[in-house]
Coordinates of C-alpha atoms and ligand atoms in Angstrom, one line a residue:
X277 CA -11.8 -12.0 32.1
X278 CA -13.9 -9.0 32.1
X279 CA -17.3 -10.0 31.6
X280 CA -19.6 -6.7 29.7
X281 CA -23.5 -6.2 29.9
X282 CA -26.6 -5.1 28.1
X283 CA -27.9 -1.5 29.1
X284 CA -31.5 -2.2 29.3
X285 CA -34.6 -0.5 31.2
X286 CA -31.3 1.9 33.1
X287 CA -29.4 -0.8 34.1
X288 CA -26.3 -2.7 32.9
X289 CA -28.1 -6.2 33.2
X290 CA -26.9 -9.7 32.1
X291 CA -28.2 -11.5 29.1
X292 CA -31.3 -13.3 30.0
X293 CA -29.5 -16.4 28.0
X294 CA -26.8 -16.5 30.6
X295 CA -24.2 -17.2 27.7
X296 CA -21.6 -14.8 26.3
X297 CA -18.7 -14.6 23.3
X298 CA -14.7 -13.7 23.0
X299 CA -14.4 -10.0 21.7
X300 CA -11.1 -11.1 20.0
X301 CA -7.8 -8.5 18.6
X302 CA -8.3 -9.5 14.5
X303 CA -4.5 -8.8 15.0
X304 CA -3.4 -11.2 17.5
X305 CA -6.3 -13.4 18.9
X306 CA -4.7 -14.8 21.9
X307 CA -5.4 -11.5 23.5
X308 CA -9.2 -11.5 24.5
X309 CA -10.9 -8.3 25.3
X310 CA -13.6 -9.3 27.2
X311 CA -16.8 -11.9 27.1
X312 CA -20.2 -9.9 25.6
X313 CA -23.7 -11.2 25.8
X314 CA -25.5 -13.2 23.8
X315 CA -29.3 -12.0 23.8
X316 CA -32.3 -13.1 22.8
X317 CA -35.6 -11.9 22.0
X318 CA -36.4 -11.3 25.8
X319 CA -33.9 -8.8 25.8
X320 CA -35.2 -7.2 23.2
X321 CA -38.5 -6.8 24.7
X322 CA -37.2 -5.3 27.8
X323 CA -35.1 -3.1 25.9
X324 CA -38.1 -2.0 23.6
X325 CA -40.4 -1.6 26.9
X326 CA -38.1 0.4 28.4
X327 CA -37.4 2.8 25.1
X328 CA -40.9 3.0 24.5
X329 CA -40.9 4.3 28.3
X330 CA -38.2 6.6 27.5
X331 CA -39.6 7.8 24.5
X332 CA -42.6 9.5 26.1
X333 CA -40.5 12.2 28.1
X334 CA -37.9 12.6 25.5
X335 CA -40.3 13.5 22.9
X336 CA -41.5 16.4 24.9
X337 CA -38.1 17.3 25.7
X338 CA -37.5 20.6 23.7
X339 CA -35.3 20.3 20.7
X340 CA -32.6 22.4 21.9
X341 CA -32.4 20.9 24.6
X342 CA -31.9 17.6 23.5
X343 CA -29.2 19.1 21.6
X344 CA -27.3 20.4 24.7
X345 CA -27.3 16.9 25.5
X346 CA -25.2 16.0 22.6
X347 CA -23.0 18.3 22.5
X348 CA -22.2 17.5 25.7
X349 CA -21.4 13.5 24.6
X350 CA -19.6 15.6 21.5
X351 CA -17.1 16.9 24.2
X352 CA -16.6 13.8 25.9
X353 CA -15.7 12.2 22.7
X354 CA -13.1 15.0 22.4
X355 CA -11.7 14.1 25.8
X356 CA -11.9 10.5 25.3
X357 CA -10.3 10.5 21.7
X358 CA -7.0 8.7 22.1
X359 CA -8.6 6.0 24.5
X360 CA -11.6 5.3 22.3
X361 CA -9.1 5.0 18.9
X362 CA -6.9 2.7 20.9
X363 CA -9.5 0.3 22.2
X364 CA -11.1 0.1 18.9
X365 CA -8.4 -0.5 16.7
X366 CA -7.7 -3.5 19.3
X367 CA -10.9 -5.0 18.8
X368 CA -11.4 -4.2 15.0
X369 CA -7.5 -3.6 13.8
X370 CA -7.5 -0.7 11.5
X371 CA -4.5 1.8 12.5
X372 CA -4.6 4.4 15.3
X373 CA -4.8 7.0 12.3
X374 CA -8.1 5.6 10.9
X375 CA -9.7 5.0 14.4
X376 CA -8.7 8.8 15.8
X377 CA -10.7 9.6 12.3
X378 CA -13.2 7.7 13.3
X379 CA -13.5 9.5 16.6
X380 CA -13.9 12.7 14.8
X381 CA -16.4 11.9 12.5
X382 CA -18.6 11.2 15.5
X383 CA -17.4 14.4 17.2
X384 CA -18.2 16.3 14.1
X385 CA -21.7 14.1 13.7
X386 CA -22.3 15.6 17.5
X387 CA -21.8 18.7 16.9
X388 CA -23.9 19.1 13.8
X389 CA -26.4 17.3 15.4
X390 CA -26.8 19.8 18.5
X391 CA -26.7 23.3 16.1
X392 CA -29.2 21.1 14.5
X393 CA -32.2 21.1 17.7
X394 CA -32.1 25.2 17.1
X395 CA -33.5 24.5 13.1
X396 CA -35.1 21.4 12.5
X397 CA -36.8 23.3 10.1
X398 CA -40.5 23.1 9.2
X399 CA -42.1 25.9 6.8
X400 CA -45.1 28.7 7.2
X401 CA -46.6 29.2 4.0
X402 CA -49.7 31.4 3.1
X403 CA -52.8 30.0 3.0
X404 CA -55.2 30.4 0.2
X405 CA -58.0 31.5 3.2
X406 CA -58.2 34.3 5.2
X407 CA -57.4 34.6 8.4
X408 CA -55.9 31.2 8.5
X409 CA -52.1 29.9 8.8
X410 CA -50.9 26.9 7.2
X411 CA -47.5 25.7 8.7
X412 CA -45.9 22.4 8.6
X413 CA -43.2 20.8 11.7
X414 CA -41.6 17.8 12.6
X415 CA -42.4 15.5 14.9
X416 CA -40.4 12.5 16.7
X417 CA -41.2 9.2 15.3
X418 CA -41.2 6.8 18.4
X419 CA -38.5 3.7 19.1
X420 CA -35.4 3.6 16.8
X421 CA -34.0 0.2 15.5
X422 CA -30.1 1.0 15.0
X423 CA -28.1 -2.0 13.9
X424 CA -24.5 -1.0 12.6
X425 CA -21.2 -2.6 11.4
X426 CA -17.7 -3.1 12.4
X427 CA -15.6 -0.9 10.0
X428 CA -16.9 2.0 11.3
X429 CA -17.7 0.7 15.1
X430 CA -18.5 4.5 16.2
X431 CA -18.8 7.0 13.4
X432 CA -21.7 5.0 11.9
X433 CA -23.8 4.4 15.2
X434 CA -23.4 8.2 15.7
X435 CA -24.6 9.1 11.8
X436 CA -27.7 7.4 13.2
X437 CA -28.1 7.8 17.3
X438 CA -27.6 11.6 17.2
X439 CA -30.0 12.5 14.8
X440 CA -32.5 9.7 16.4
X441 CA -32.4 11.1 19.4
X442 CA -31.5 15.1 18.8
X443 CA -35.5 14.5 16.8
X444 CA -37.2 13.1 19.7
X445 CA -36.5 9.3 19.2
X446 CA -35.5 6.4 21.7
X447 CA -32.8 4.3 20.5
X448 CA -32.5 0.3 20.8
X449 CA -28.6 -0.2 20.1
X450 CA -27.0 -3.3 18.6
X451 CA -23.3 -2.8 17.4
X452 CA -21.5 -5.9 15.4
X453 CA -20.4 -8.6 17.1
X454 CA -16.7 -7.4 16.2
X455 CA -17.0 -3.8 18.1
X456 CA -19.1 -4.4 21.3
X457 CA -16.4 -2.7 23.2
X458 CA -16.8 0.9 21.1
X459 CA -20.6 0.2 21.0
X460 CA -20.4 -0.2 25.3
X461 CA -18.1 3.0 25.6
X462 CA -20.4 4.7 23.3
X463 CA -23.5 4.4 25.4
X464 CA -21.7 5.2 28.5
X465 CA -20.5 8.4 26.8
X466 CA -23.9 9.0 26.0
X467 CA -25.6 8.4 29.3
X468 CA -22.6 10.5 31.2
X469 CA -23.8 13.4 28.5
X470 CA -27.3 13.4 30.5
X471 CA -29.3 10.9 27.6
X472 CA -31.7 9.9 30.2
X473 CA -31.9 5.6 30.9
X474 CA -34.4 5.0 29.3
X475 CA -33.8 6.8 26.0
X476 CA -31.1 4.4 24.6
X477 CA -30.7 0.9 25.0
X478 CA -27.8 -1.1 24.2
X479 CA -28.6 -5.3 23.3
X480 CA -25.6 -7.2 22.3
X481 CA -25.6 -10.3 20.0
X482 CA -25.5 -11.9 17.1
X483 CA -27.9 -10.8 13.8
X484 CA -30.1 -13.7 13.7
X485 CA -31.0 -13.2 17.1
X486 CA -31.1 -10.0 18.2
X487 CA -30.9 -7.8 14.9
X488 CA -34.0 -10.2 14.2
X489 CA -35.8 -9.7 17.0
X490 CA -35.3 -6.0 16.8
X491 CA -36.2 -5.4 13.1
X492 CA -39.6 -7.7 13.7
X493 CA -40.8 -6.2 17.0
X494 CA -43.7 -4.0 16.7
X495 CA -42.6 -1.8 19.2
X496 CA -40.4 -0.9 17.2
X497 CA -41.3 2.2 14.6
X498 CA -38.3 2.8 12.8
X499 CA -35.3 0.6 11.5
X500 CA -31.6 1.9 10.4
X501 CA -28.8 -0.9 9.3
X502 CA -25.9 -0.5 7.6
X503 CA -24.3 -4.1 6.2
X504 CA -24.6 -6.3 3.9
X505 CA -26.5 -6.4 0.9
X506 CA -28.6 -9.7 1.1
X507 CA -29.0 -8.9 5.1
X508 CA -30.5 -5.7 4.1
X509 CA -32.8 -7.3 1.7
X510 CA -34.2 -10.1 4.1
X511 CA -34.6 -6.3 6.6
X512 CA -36.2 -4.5 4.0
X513 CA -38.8 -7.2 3.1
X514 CA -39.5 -7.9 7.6
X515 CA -40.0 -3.8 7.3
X516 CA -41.9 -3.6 4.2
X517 CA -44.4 -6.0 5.7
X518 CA -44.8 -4.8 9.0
X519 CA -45.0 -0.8 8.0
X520 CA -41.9 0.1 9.1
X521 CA -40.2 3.1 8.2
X522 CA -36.2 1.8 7.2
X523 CA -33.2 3.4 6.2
X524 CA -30.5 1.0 4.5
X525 CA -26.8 1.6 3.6
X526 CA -25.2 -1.6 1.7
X527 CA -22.6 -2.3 -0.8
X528 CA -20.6 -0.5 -2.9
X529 CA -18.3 -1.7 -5.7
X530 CA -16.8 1.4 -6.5
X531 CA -14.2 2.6 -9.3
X532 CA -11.7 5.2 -9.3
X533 CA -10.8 6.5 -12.9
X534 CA -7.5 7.3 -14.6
X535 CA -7.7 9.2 -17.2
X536 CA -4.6 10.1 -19.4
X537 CA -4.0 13.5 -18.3
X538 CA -4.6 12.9 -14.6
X539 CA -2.0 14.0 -12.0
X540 CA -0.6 10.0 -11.9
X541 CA 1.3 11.1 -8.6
X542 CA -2.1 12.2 -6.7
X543 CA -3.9 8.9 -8.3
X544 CA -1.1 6.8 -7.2
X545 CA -1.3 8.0 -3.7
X546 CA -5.2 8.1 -3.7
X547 CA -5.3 4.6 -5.2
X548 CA -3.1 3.4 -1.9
X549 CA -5.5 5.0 0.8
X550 CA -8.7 3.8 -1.5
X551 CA -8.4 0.3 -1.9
X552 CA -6.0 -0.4 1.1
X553 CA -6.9 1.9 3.5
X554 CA -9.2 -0.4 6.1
X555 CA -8.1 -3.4 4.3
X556 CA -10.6 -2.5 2.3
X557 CA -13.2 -3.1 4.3
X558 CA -15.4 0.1 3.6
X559 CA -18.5 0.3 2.0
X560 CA -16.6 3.1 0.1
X561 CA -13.3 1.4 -0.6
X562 CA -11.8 1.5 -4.2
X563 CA -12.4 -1.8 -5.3
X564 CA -12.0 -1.2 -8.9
X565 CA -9.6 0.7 -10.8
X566 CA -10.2 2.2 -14.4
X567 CA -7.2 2.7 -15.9
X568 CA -6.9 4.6 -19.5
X569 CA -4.7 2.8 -22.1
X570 CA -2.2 5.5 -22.0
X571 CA -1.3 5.5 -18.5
X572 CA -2.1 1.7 -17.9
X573 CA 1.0 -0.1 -17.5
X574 CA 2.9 2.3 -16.5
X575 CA 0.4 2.9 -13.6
X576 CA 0.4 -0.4 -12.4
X577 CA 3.9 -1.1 -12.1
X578 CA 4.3 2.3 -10.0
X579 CA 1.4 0.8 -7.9
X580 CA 2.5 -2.2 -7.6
X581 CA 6.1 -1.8 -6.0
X582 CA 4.3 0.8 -3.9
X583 CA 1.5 -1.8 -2.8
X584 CA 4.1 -3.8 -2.2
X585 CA 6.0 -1.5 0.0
X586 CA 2.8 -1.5 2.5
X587 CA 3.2 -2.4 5.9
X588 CA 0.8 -4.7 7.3
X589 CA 0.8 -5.0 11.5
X590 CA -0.9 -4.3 13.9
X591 CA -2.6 -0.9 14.0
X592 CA -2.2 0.2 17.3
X593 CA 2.0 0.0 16.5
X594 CA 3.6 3.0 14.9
X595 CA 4.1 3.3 11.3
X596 CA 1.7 0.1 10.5
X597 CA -0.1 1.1 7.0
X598 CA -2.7 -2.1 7.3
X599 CA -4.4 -4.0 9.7
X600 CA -5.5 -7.5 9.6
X601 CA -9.4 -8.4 8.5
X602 CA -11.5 -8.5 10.8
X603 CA -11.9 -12.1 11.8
X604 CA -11.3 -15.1 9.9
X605 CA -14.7 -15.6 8.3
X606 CA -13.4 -12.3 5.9
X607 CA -10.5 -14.2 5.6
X608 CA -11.8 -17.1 4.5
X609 CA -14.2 -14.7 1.9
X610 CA -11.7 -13.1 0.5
X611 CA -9.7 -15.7 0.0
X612 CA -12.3 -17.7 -1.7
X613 CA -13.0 -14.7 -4.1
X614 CA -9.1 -14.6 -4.8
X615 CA -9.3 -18.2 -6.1
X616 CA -12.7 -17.0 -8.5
X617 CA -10.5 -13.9 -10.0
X618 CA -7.8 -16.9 -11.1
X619 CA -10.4 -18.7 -11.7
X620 CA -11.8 -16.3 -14.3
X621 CA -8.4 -15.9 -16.2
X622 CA -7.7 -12.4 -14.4
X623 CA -3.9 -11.8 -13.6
X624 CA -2.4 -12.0 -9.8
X625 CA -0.4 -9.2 -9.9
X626 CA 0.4 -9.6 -6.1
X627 CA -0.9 -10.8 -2.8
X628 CA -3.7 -12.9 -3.1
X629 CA -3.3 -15.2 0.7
X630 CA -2.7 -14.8 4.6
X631 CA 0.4 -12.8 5.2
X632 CA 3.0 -15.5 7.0
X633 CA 5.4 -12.9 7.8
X634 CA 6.9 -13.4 11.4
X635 CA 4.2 -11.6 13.7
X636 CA 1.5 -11.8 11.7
X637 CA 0.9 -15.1 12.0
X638 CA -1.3 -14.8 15.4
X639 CA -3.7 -12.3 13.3
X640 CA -6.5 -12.0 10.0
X641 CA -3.6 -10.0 8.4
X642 CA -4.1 -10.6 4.2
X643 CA -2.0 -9.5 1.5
X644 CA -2.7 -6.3 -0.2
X645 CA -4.0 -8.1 -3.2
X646 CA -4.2 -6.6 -7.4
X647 CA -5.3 -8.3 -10.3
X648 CA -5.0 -7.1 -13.6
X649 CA -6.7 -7.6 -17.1
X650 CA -10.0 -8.0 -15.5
X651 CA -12.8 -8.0 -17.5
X652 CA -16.2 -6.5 -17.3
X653 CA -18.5 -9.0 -16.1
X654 CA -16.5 -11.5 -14.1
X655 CA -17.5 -11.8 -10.2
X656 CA -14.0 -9.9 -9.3
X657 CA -15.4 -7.0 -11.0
X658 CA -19.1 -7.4 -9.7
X659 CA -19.5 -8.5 -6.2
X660 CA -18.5 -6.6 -3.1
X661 CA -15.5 -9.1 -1.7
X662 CA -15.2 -6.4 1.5
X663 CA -11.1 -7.2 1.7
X664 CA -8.3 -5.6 0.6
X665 CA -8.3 -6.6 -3.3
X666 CA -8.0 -4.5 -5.8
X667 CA -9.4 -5.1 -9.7
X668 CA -7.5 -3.2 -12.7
X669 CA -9.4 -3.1 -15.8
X670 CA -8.0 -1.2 -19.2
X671 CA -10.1 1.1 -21.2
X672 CA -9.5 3.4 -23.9
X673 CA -12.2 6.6 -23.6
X674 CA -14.0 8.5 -20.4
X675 CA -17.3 7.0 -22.1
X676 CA -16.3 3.4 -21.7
X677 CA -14.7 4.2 -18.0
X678 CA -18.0 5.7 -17.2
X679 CA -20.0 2.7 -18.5
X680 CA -17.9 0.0 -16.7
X681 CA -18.7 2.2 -13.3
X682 CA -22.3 2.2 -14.5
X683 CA -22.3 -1.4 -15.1
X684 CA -22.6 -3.2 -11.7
X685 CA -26.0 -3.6 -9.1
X686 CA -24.1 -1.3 -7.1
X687 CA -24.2 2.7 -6.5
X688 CA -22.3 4.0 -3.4
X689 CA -19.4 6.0 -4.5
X690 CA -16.9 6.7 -7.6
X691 CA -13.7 8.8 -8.4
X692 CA -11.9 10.4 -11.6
X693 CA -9.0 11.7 -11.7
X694 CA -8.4 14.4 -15.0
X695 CA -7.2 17.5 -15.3
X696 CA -9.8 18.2 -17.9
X697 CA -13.4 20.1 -16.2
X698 CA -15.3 19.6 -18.8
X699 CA -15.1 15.7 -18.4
X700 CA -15.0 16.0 -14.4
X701 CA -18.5 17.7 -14.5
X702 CA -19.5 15.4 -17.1
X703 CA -18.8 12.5 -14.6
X704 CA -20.8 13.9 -12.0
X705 CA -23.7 13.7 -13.7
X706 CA -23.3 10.4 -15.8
X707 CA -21.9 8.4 -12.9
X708 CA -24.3 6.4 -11.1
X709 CA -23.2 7.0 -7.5
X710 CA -24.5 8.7 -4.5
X711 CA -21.2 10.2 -4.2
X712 CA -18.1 11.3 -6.8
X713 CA -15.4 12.4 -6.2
X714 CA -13.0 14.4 -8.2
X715 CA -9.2 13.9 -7.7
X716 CA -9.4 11.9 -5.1
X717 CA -10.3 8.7 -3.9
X718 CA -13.8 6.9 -3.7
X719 CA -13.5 7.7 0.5
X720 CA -13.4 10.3 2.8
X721 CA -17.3 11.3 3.2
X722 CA -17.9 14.5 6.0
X723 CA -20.3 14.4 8.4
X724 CA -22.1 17.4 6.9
X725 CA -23.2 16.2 3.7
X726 CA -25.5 13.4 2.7
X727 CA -24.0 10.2 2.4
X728 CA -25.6 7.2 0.6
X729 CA -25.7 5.3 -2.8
X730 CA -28.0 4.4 -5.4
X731 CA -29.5 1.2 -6.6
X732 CA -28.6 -1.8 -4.6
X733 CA -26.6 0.3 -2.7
X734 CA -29.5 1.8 -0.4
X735 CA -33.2 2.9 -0.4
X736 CA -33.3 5.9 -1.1
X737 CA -32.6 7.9 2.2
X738 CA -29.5 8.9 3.2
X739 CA -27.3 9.4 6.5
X740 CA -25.1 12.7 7.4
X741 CA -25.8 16.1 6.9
X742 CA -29.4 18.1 7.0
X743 CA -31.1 15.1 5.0
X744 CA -31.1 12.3 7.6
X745 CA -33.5 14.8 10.2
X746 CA -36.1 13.5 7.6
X747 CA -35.5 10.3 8.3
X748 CA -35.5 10.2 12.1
X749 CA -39.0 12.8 12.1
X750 CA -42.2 13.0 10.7
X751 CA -43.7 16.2 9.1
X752 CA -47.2 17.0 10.7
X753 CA -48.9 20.0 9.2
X754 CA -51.0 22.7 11.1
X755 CA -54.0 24.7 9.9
X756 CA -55.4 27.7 12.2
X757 CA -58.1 29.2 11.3
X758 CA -59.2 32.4 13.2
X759 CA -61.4 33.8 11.2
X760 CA -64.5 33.0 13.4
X761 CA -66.1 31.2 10.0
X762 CA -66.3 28.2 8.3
X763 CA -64.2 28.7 5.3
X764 CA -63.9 25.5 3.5
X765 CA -61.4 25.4 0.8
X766 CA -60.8 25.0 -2.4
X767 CA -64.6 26.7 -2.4
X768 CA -65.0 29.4 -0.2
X769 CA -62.3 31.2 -1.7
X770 CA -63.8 30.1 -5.6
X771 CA -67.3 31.6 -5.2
X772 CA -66.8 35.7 -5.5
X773 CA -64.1 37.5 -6.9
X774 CA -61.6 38.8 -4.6
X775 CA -61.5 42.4 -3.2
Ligands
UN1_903 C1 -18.0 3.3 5.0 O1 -17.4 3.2 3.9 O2 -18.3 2.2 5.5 O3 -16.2 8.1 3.5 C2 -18.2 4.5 5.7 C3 -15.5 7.6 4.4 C4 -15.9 7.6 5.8 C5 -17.2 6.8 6.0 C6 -17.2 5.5 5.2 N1 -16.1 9.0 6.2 O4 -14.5 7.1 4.1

């Protein structure tokens, strides 16, 4: 059994702890991947030791530079494509497809990234003296805290290590207990890309222990998780006392519309790739479906038989459409929200338990699941179930569509289809969602614009594109004064009318 290490201080070092866990296939789980540490705090403070180390020459490193570097682990990505999509749909299931995707987000992510040390842009502004500039730039911050999920085991932790580190930043690691394998490639692509040892360190383990120790320690200057909502909140309130700066991506419970005059063949196919795609298991999945009376039943019989028609295997075998969950706690969650929906009085359509077909039965592989005539309010309709369930709810105007999207604690991402512009840009501004999209489903963000959600979606900041440089940096402002004089201001420059 292959045994995999931390990358702390420039080595790849055993967990102080001594003790390790299965890195299982979600879609057969006699087949172990390896055995990955389980760290503890003195890990951590190795790993912080060292970044803070590391952080001292990298921050004087110039900013193009740095992004030479990443372009460099942009290329490698490129070579290693294939290998890196295989080995992570083994340890996290989603198809070959979604995992080559993945790949490429953090290839495009890289390369963004590196064109990105030649702007950084600060500005030069006049200042209201003479003889004096007034210019503001950014600054590194110091040691970055990067904890990150499974469903995206190496787009996400390159939406936040590249921009850490193209702005000056050393980088503690810790991936998801599903994905350590993407999360140990990751860092070797990195290092091989000429990050030097000490700028990024790599802790595996669980949450409570290392995640923990990482958000708490005071080494530690800046904090960026994506996961759960109540996680985030117990991260944001450790951060909020301590002064830490934090960037948070959570939940989403997001709705695509129907409207009567959509295109129902594009919805239909968008619907498919929204909710199902991942097994749902996307911050962004479509977890709600707004259909317009008009459309509504005829809709959801098309979508059903084509649901139905899904194949569920494992992803790494041609023509799979599904993978299994990702281990059989979300098996066990979804399940227990599929009992609530009954529960509730909203209709099973389809699905709704553990796939028993012959060769699944070694995997987390669950049912494409759809209920319909859910209501506004119950928890099938409200809570983030992170599985591949679907919630079909019946209006009859855009107005009431758009309040139902409005209506839940949620904000990440929303989709209409119509044929109509007037109502499409109405959506865009009446939708409460980071992100909308028109025609097409509630997924498929690019690494070159902002992506994040409102309310209890996320804090405010966002990842991707030329906003997230604002996150990783600090802007310091510079006054020079070469006039020779004191020239205070706001008086010097009040006392005499100007010639
Ligand atoms: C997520 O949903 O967890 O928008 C991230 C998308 C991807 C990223 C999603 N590019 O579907």
């Amino acid at each position: 059994m292959k045994l995999f290490k931390n990358f702390i201080a420039g080595a790849w070092v055993e967990p102080t702890t001594g003790d390790y866990f299965d890195n299982v296939n979600p879609a057969d789980t006699s087949d172990v991947i390896g055995r990955f540490p389980l760290s503890s705090r003195a890990d951590v403070d190795q790993a912080v030791a060292s970044a803070q180390r590391g952080f001292e020459r990298w921050r004087r490193t110039p900013a193009p530079a740095r992004g030479d570097v990443i372009r460099k682990a942009g290329d490698i990505l490129v070579r290693r494509k294939d290998e890196i999509a295989d080995l992570m749909t083994r340890e996290m299931g989603k198809p070959l497809t979604e995992t080559r995707g993945d790949v490429q987000e953090g290839i495009d992510t890289a390369y963004y990234a590196a064109t990105e040390g030649r702007r950084l842009f600060g500005h030069t502004v006049p200042s209201e003296l003479r003889d004096k500039w007034a210019m503001s730039f950014r600054r590194p911050i110091g040691v970055a805290g990067i904890i990150t999920p499974f469903n995206f085991p190496l787009a996400i932790p390159t939406w936040k290590i590249f921009p850490a580190l193209l702005c000056g930043n050393a980088v503690v690691f810790k991936p998801a207990e599903d994905v350590p394998h993407t999360g140990t490639v990751f860092v070797e692509v990195l290092l091989e890309a000429g990050v030097p040892a000490d700028v990024i360190q790599l802790v595996h383990g669980t949450g409570e222990a290392v995640g923990a120790a990482i958000v708490e320690h005071p080494g530690v200057s800046l904090v960026s998780f994506t996961g759960s909502t109540e996680t985030g909140r117990s991260v944001g309130e450790t951060c909020g006392r301590l002064h830490k700066r934090l960037s948070l991506e959570m939940g989403g419970k997001n709705a695509m519309i129907v409207l009567d005059d959509a295109d129902p063949d594009l919805a239909l196919e968008g619907v498919l790739w929204g909710a199902f795609g991942t097994t749902g298991q996307r911050c962004t999945a479509t977890s709600r479906l707004i259909l317009q009376s008009g459309i509504h039943d005829d809709f959801l019989s098309r979508l059903v038989k084509r649901a139905r028609a899904l194949k569920l295997g494992d992803g790494r075998r041609e023509g799979t459409d599904v993978g299994p969950l990702v281990n059989e706690a979300s098996v066990k969650k979804v399940e227990r929200y599929v009992d609530i929906g009954v529960a509730d009085g909203a209709d099973l359509l389809m699905g709704g338990r553990r796939a028993a077909a012959r060769g699944l039965e070694k995997g987390y592989f669950f049912e494409p699941t759809i209920f319909a005539r859910v209501e506004q309010g119950m928890r099938i309709e409200q809570e983030e179930i992170f599985g591949p369930v679907l919630s079909v709810l019946r209006v009859e105007s855009p107005d009431e569509a758009f309040r139902i999207n409005n209506g839940v604690k949620y904000g990440l991402s929303s989709s209409l289809y119509t044929r109509d512009v007037s109502v499409a840009f109405r959506a865009l501004s009446e939708l409460d969602n980071g992100i909308t999209y028109i025609n097409a489903p509630t997924i498929g963000a690019e690494a070159h614009l902002p992506f994040g959600g409102v309310k209890q979606t996320g804090n405010g900041h966002r990842e991707g594109g030329w906003e997230v440089y604002e996150f990783y940096s600090e802007t310091k402002v510079g006054y020079v004064d070469f006039s020779g004089t004191l020239q205070r201001a706001q008086i010097d420059n009040y006392l005499g009318t100007p010639d």
